[in-house]
Tab-separated table of C-alpha atoms and ligand atoms in Angstrom:
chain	number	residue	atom	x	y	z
A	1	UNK	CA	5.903	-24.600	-12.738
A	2	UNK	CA	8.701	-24.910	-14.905
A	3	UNK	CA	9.750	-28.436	-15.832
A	4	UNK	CA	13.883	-27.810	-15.881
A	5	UNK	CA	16.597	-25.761	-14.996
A	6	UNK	CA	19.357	-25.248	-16.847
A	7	UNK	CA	22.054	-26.968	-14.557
A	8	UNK	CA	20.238	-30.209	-15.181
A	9	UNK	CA	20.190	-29.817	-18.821
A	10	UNK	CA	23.288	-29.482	-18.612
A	11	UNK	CA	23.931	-32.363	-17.143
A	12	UNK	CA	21.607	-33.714	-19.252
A	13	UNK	CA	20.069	-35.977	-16.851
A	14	UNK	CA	16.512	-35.659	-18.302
A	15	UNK	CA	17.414	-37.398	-21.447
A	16	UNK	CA	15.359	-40.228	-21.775
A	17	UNK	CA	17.436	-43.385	-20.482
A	18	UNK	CA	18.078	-46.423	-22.637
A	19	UNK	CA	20.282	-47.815	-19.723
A	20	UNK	CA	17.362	-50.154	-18.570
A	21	UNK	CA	16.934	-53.398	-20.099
A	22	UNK	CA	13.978	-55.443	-20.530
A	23	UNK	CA	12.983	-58.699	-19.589
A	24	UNK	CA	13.996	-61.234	-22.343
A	25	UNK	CA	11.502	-64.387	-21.620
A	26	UNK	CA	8.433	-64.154	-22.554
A	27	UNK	CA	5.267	-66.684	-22.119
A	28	UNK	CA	5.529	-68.286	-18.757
A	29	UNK	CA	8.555	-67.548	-17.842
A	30	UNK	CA	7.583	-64.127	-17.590
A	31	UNK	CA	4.616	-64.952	-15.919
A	32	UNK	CA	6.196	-66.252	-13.342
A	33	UNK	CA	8.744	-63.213	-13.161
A	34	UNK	CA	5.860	-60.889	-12.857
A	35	UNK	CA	3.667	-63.293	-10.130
A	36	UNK	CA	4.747	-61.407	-6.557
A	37	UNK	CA	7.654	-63.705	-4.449
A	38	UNK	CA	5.729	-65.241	-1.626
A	39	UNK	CA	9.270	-65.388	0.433
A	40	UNK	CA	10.168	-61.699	-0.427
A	41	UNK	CA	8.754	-58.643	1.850
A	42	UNK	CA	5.795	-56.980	0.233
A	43	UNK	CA	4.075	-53.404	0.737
A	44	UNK	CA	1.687	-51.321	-0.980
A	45	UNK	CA	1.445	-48.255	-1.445
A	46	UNK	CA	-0.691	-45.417	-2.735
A	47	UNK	CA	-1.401	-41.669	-2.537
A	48	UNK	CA	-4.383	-38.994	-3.314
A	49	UNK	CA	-7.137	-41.262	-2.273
A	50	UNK	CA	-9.617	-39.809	0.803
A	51	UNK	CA	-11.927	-37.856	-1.941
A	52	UNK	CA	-14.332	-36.435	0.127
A	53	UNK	CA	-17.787	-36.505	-2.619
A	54	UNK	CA	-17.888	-39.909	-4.243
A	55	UNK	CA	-15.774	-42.539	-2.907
A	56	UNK	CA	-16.353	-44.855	-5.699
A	57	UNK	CA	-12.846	-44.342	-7.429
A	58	UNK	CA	-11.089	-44.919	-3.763
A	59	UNK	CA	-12.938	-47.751	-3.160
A	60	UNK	CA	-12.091	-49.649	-6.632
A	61	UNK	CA	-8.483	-49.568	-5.421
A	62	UNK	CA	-9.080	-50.332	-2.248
A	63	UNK	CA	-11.191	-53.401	-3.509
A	64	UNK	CA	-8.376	-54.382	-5.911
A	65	UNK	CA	-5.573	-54.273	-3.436
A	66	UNK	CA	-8.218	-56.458	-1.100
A	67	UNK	CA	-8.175	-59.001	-3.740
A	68	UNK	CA	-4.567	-58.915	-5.142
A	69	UNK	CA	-3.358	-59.749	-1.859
A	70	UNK	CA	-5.791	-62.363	-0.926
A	71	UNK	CA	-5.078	-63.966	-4.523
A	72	UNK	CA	-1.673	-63.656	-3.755
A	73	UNK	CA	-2.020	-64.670	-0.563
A	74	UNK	CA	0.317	-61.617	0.503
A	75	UNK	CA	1.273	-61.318	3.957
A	76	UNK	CA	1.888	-57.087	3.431
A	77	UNK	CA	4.453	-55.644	5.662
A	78	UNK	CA	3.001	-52.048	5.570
A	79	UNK	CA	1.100	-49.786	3.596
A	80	UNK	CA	2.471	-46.390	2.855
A	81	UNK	CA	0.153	-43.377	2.044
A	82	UNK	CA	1.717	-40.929	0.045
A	83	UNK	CA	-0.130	-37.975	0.800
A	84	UNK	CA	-3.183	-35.843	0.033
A	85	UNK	CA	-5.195	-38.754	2.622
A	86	UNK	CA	-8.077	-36.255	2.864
A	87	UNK	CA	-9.848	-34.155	0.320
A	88	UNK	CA	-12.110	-31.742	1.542
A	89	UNK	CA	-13.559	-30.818	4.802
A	90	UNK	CA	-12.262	-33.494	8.285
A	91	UNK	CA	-15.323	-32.363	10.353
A	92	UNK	CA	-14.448	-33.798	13.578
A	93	UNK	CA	-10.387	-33.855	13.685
A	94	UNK	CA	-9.855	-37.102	15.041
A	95	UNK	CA	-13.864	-37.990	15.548
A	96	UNK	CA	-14.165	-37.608	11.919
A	97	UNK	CA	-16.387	-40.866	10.573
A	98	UNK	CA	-14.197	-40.600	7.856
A	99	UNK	CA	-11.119	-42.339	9.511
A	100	UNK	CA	-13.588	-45.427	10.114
A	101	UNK	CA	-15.187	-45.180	6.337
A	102	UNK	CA	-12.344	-44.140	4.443
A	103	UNK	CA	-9.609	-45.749	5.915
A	104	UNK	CA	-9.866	-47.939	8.926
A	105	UNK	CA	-12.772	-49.883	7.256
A	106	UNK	CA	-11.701	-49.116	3.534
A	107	UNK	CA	-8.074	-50.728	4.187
A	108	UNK	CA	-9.414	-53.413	6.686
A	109	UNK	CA	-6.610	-55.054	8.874
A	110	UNK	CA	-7.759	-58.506	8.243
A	111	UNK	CA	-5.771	-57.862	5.187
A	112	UNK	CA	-3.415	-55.323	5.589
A	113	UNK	CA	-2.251	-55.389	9.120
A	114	UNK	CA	0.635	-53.839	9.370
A	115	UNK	CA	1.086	-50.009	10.058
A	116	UNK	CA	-0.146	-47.604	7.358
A	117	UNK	CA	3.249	-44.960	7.141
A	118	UNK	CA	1.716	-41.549	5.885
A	119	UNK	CA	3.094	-38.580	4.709
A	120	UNK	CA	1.394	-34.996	4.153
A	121	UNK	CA	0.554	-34.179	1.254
A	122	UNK	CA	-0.945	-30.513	-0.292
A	123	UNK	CA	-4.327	-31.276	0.725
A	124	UNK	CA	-3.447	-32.477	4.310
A	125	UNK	CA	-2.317	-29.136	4.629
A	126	UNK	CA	-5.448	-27.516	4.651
A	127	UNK	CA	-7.565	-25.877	7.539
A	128	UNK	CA	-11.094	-27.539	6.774
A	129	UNK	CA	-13.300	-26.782	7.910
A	130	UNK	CA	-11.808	-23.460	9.188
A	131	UNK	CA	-11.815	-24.954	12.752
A	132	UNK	CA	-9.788	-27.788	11.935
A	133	UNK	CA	-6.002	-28.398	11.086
A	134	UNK	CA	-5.761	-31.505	9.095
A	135	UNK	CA	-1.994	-31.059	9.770
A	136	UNK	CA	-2.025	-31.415	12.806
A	137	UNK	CA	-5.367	-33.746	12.817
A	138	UNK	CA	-3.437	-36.506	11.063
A	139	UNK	CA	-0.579	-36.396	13.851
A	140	UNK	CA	-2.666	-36.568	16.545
A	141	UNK	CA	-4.447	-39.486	15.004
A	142	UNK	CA	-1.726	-41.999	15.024
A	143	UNK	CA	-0.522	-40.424	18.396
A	144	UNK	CA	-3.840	-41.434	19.525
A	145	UNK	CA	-3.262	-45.146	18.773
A	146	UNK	CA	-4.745	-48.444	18.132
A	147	UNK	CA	-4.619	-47.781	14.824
A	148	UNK	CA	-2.134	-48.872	11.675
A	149	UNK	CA	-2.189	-44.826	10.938
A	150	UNK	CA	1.549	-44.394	11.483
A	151	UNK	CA	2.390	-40.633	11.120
A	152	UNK	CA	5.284	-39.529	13.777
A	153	UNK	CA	6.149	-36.638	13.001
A	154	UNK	CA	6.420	-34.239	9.779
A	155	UNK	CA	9.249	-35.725	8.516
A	156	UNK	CA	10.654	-39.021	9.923
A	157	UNK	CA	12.704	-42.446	9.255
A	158	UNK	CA	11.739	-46.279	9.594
A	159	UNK	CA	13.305	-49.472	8.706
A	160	UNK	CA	11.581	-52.425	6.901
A	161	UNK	CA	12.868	-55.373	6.258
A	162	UNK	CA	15.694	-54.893	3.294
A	163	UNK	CA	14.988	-51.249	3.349
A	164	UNK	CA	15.648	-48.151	5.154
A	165	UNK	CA	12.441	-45.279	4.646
A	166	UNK	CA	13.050	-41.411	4.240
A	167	UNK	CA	9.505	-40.009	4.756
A	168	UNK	CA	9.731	-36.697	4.024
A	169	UNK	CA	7.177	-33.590	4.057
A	170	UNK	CA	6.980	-32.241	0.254
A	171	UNK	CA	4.725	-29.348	0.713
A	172	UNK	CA	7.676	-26.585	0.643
A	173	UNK	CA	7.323	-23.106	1.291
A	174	UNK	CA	6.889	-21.270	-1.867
A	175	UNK	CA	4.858	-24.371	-3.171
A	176	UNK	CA	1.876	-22.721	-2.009
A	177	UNK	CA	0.501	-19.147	-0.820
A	178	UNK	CA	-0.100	-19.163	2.415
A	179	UNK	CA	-4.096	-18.238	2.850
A	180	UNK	CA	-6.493	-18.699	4.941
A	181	UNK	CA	-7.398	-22.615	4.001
A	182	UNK	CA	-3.643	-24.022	2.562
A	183	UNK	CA	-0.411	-23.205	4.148
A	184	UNK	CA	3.169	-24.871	4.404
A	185	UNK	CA	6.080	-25.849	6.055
A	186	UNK	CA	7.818	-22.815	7.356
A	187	UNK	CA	11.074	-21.946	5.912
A	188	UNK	CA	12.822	-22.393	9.559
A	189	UNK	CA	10.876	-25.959	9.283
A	190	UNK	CA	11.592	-26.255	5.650
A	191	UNK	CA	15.631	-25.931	6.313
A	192	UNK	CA	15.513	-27.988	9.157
A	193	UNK	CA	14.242	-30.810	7.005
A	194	UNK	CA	16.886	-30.776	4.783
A	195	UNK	CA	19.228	-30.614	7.119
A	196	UNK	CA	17.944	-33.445	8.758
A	197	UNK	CA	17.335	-35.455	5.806
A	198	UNK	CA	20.805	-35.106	4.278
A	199	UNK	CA	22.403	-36.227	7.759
A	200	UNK	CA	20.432	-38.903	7.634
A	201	UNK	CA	21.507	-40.115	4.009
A	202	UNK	CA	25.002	-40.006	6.020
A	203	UNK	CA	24.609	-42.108	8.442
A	204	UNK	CA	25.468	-45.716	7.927
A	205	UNK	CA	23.015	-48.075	7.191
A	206	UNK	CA	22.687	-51.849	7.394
A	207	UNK	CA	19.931	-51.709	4.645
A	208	UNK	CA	20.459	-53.349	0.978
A	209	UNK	CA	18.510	-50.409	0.239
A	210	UNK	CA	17.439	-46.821	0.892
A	211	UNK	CA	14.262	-45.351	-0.241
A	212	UNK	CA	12.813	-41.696	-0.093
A	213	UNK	CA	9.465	-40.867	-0.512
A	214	UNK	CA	7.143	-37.409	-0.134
A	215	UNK	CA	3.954	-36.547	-1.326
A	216	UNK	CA	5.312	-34.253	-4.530
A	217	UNK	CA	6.717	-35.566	-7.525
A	218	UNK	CA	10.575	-34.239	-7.712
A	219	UNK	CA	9.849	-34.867	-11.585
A	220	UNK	CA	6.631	-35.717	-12.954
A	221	UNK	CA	4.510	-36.512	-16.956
A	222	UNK	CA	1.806	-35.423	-14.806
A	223	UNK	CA	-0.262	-31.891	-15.019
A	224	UNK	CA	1.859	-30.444	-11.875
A	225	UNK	CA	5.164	-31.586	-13.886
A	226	UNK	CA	8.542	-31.304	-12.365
A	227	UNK	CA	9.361	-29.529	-9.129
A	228	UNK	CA	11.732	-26.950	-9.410
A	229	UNK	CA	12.115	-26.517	-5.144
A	230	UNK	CA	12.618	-30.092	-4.540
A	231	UNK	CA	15.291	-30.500	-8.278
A	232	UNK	CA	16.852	-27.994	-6.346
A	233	UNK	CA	17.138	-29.392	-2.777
A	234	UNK	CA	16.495	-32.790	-3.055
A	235	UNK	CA	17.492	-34.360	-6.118
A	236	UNK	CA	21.351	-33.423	-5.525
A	237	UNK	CA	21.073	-35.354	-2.327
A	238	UNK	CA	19.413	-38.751	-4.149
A	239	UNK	CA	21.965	-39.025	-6.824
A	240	UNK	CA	25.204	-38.324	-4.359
A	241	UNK	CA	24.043	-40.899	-2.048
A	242	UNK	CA	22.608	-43.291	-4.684
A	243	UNK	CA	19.071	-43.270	-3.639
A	244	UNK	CA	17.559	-46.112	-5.623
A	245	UNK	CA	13.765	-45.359	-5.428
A	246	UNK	CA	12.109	-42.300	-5.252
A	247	UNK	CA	8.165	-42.292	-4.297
A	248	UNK	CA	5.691	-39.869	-5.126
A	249	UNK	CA	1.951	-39.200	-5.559
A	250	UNK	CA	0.186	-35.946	-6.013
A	251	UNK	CA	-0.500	-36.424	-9.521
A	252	UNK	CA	-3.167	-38.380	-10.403
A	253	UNK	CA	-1.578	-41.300	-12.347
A	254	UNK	CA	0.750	-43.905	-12.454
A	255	UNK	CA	4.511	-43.099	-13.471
A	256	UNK	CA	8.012	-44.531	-13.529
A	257	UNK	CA	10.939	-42.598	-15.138
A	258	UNK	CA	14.058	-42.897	-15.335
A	259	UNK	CA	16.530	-40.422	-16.546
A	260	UNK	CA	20.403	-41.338	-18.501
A	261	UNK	CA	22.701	-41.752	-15.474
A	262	UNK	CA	20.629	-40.646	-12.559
A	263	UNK	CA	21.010	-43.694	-9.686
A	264	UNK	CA	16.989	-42.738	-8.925
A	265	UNK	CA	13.929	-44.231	-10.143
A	266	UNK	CA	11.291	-41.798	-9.564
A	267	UNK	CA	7.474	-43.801	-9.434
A	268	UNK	CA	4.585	-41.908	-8.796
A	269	UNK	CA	1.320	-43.928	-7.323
A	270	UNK	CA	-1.265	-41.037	-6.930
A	271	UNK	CA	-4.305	-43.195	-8.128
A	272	UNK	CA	-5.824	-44.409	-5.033
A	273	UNK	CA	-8.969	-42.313	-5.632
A	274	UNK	CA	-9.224	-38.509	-6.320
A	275	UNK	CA	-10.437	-37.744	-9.811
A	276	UNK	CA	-7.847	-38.396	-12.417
A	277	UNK	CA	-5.455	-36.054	-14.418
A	278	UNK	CA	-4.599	-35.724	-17.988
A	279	UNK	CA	-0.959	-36.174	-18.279
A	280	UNK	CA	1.633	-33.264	-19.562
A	281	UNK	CA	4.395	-35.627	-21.389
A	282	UNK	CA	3.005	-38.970	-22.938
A	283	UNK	CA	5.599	-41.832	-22.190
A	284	UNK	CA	7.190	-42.295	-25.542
A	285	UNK	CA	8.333	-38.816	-24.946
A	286	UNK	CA	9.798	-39.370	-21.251
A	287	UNK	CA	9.188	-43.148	-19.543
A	288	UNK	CA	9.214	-45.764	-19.348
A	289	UNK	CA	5.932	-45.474	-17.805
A	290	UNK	CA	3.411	-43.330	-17.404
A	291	UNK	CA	-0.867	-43.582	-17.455
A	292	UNK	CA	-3.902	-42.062	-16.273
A	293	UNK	CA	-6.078	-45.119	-14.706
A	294	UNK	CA	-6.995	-46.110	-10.889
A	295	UNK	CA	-4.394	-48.368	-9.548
A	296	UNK	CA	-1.694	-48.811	-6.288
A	297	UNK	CA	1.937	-49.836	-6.444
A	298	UNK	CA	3.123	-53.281	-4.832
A	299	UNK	CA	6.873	-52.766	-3.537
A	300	UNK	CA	8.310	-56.177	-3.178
A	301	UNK	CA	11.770	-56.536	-1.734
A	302	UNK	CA	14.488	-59.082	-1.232
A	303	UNK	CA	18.170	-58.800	-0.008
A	304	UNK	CA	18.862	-58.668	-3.982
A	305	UNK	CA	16.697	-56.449	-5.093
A	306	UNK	CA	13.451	-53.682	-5.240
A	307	UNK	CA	10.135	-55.344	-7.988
A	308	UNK	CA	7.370	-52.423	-8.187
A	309	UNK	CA	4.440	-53.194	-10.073
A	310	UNK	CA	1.485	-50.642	-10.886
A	311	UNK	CA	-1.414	-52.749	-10.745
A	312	UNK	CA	-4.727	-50.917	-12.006
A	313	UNK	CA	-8.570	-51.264	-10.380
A	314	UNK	CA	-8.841	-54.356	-12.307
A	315	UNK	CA	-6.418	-55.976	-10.978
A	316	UNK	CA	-4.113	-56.025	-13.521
A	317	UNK	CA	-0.391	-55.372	-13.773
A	318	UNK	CA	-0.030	-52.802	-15.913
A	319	UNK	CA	3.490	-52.016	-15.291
A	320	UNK	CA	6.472	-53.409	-13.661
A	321	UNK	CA	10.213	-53.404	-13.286
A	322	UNK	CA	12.663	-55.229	-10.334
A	323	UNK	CA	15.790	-52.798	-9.543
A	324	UNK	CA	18.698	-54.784	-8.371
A	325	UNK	CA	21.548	-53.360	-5.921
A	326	UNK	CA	23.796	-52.257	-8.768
A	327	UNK	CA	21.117	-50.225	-9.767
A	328	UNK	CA	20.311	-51.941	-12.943
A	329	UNK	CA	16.744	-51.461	-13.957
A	330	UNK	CA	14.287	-54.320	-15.351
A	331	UNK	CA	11.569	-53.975	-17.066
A	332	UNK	CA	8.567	-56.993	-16.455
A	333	UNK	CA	6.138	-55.648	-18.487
B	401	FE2	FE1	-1.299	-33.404	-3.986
């Protein structure tokens, strides 16, 4: 896919930004700013995680996000899943031992009890085995209940506390052939959803802030790079209505950019266990972040503002920034 179009450079909102500031302190005091707010709201999130061969790279990040929030002693509103939940064949549809193994037991709800807001991503949108729809699997699990897995509908809205959440369904028509294992939104679907999601950007909101996320990167360091269907139809819609946070997965990294005069940061957390990618653009070139490593995102929010950190398998906060209302950007790290 082609990373620009020429509108955009135009507009020249892909130069890198120097608008964001960093955090002056150093030593303790920035110790402290990076240490998670025990009285702020707190969620993690990651995408591209149910690999269906070797668990071992899904189940370093889910052990890491285990122990970051017990060491933290975070009380974790929700968890959001940002697509591509299941690799490979879901033998079973809803009876599939992978839903205990891979997610109910992986993310356990001693820890993480709130609900677990998905989205689809590519690979959700797959019929395997031929017999089974994960589509359509996935919805029918959380319709199924007792269980966090929180998946409405295709494309829906929730409120958290200090936020209002845009989920939307990435996997456009044209994004993929249509064949015999992948397929997509419809175009009827496809149109609906945009209709839907810019009347929703226009209704009034209570919210300090409003956040959007789907499964594909709208712009991306990553191998699958920026997303010429969703520059197109989405990203008008963020920067008109000031959309402060932008979440992604999909590739197979860590990333936060941020572009000269765009009101979005766009973060993508697609580390939570598929094999990892290379990335396309190194960070110096386009950033301020960007890595190929294991790791979730922690999304904490107050009235005042958005902190995301990137923490890797380790444990370790590799990146972070706090976004206030304004829209100025922090860097932590
Ligand atoms: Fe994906």
């Amino acid at each position: 896919m082609q990373p620009m179009m020429p509108r955009l450079d135009r507009r020249q909102f892909l130069r890198q930004s120097f608008a964001f500031s960093a955090l002056a302190v150093t030593g303790a005091a920035k110790a402290l700013a990076l240490a998670p707010n025990a009285s702020a709201h707190h969620i993690l999130m990651f995408g591209d995680w149910g690999w269906q061969d070797d668990v071992a790279g899904q189940s370093s990040v889910a052990s890491a996000m285990v122990k970051y929030a017990q060491a933290h002693k975070l009380h974790t509103d929700a968890l959001f899943m940002l697509g591509d939940s299941w690799y490979g064949p879901l033998t079973g549809g809803i009876d599939s031992p992978r839903w205990h193994d891979q997610f109910e037991q992986m993310y356990p709800a001693s820890v993480f009890p709130g609900p677990a807001y998905s989205i689809m991503g590519n690979h959700d949108y797959q019929r395997m085995p031929p017999e089974v729809n994960k589509r359509d699997t996935e919805l029918a699990y959380s319709r199924r209940g007792n269980t966090r897995w929180t998946q409405p509908a295709l494309w829906y809205t929730f409120d958290m506390p200090h936020i209002k959440v845009i989920a939307l369904d990435s996997n456009v028509h044209g994004g993929h052939g249509n064949d015999a294992v992948n397929f997509t939104l419809t175009e009827d679907e496809q149109a609906k959803q945009l209709a839907w999601f810019a009347a929703e950007l226009d209704k009034p909101t209570d919210a300090p802030f409003t956040v959007v996320m789907g499964h594909h990167p709208i712009f991306s360091n990553g191998p699958h790079g920026d997303h010429k269907i969703l520059i197109a139809d989405w990203e008008p819609l963020l920067r008109k209505h000031n959309i402060p946070l932008y979440l992604a997965g999909h590739d197979h990294d860590l990333q936060h950019l941020e572009f000269e005069g765009h009101p979005t940061s766009f973060v993508c957390s697609g580390a939570g266990g598929a094999d990892l990618y290379d990335l396309k653009i190194p960070e110096d070139k386009r950033g301020p972040y960007a890595k190929k490593v294991y790791g979730f995102t922690h999304m904490e929010a107050t009235t005042k503002t958005l902190t995301l950190r990137h923490i890797d398998a380790s444990g370790n906060t590799i990146h972070a920034f706090t976004k206030s209302r304004d829209g100025k950007v922090t860097l932590l790290t």
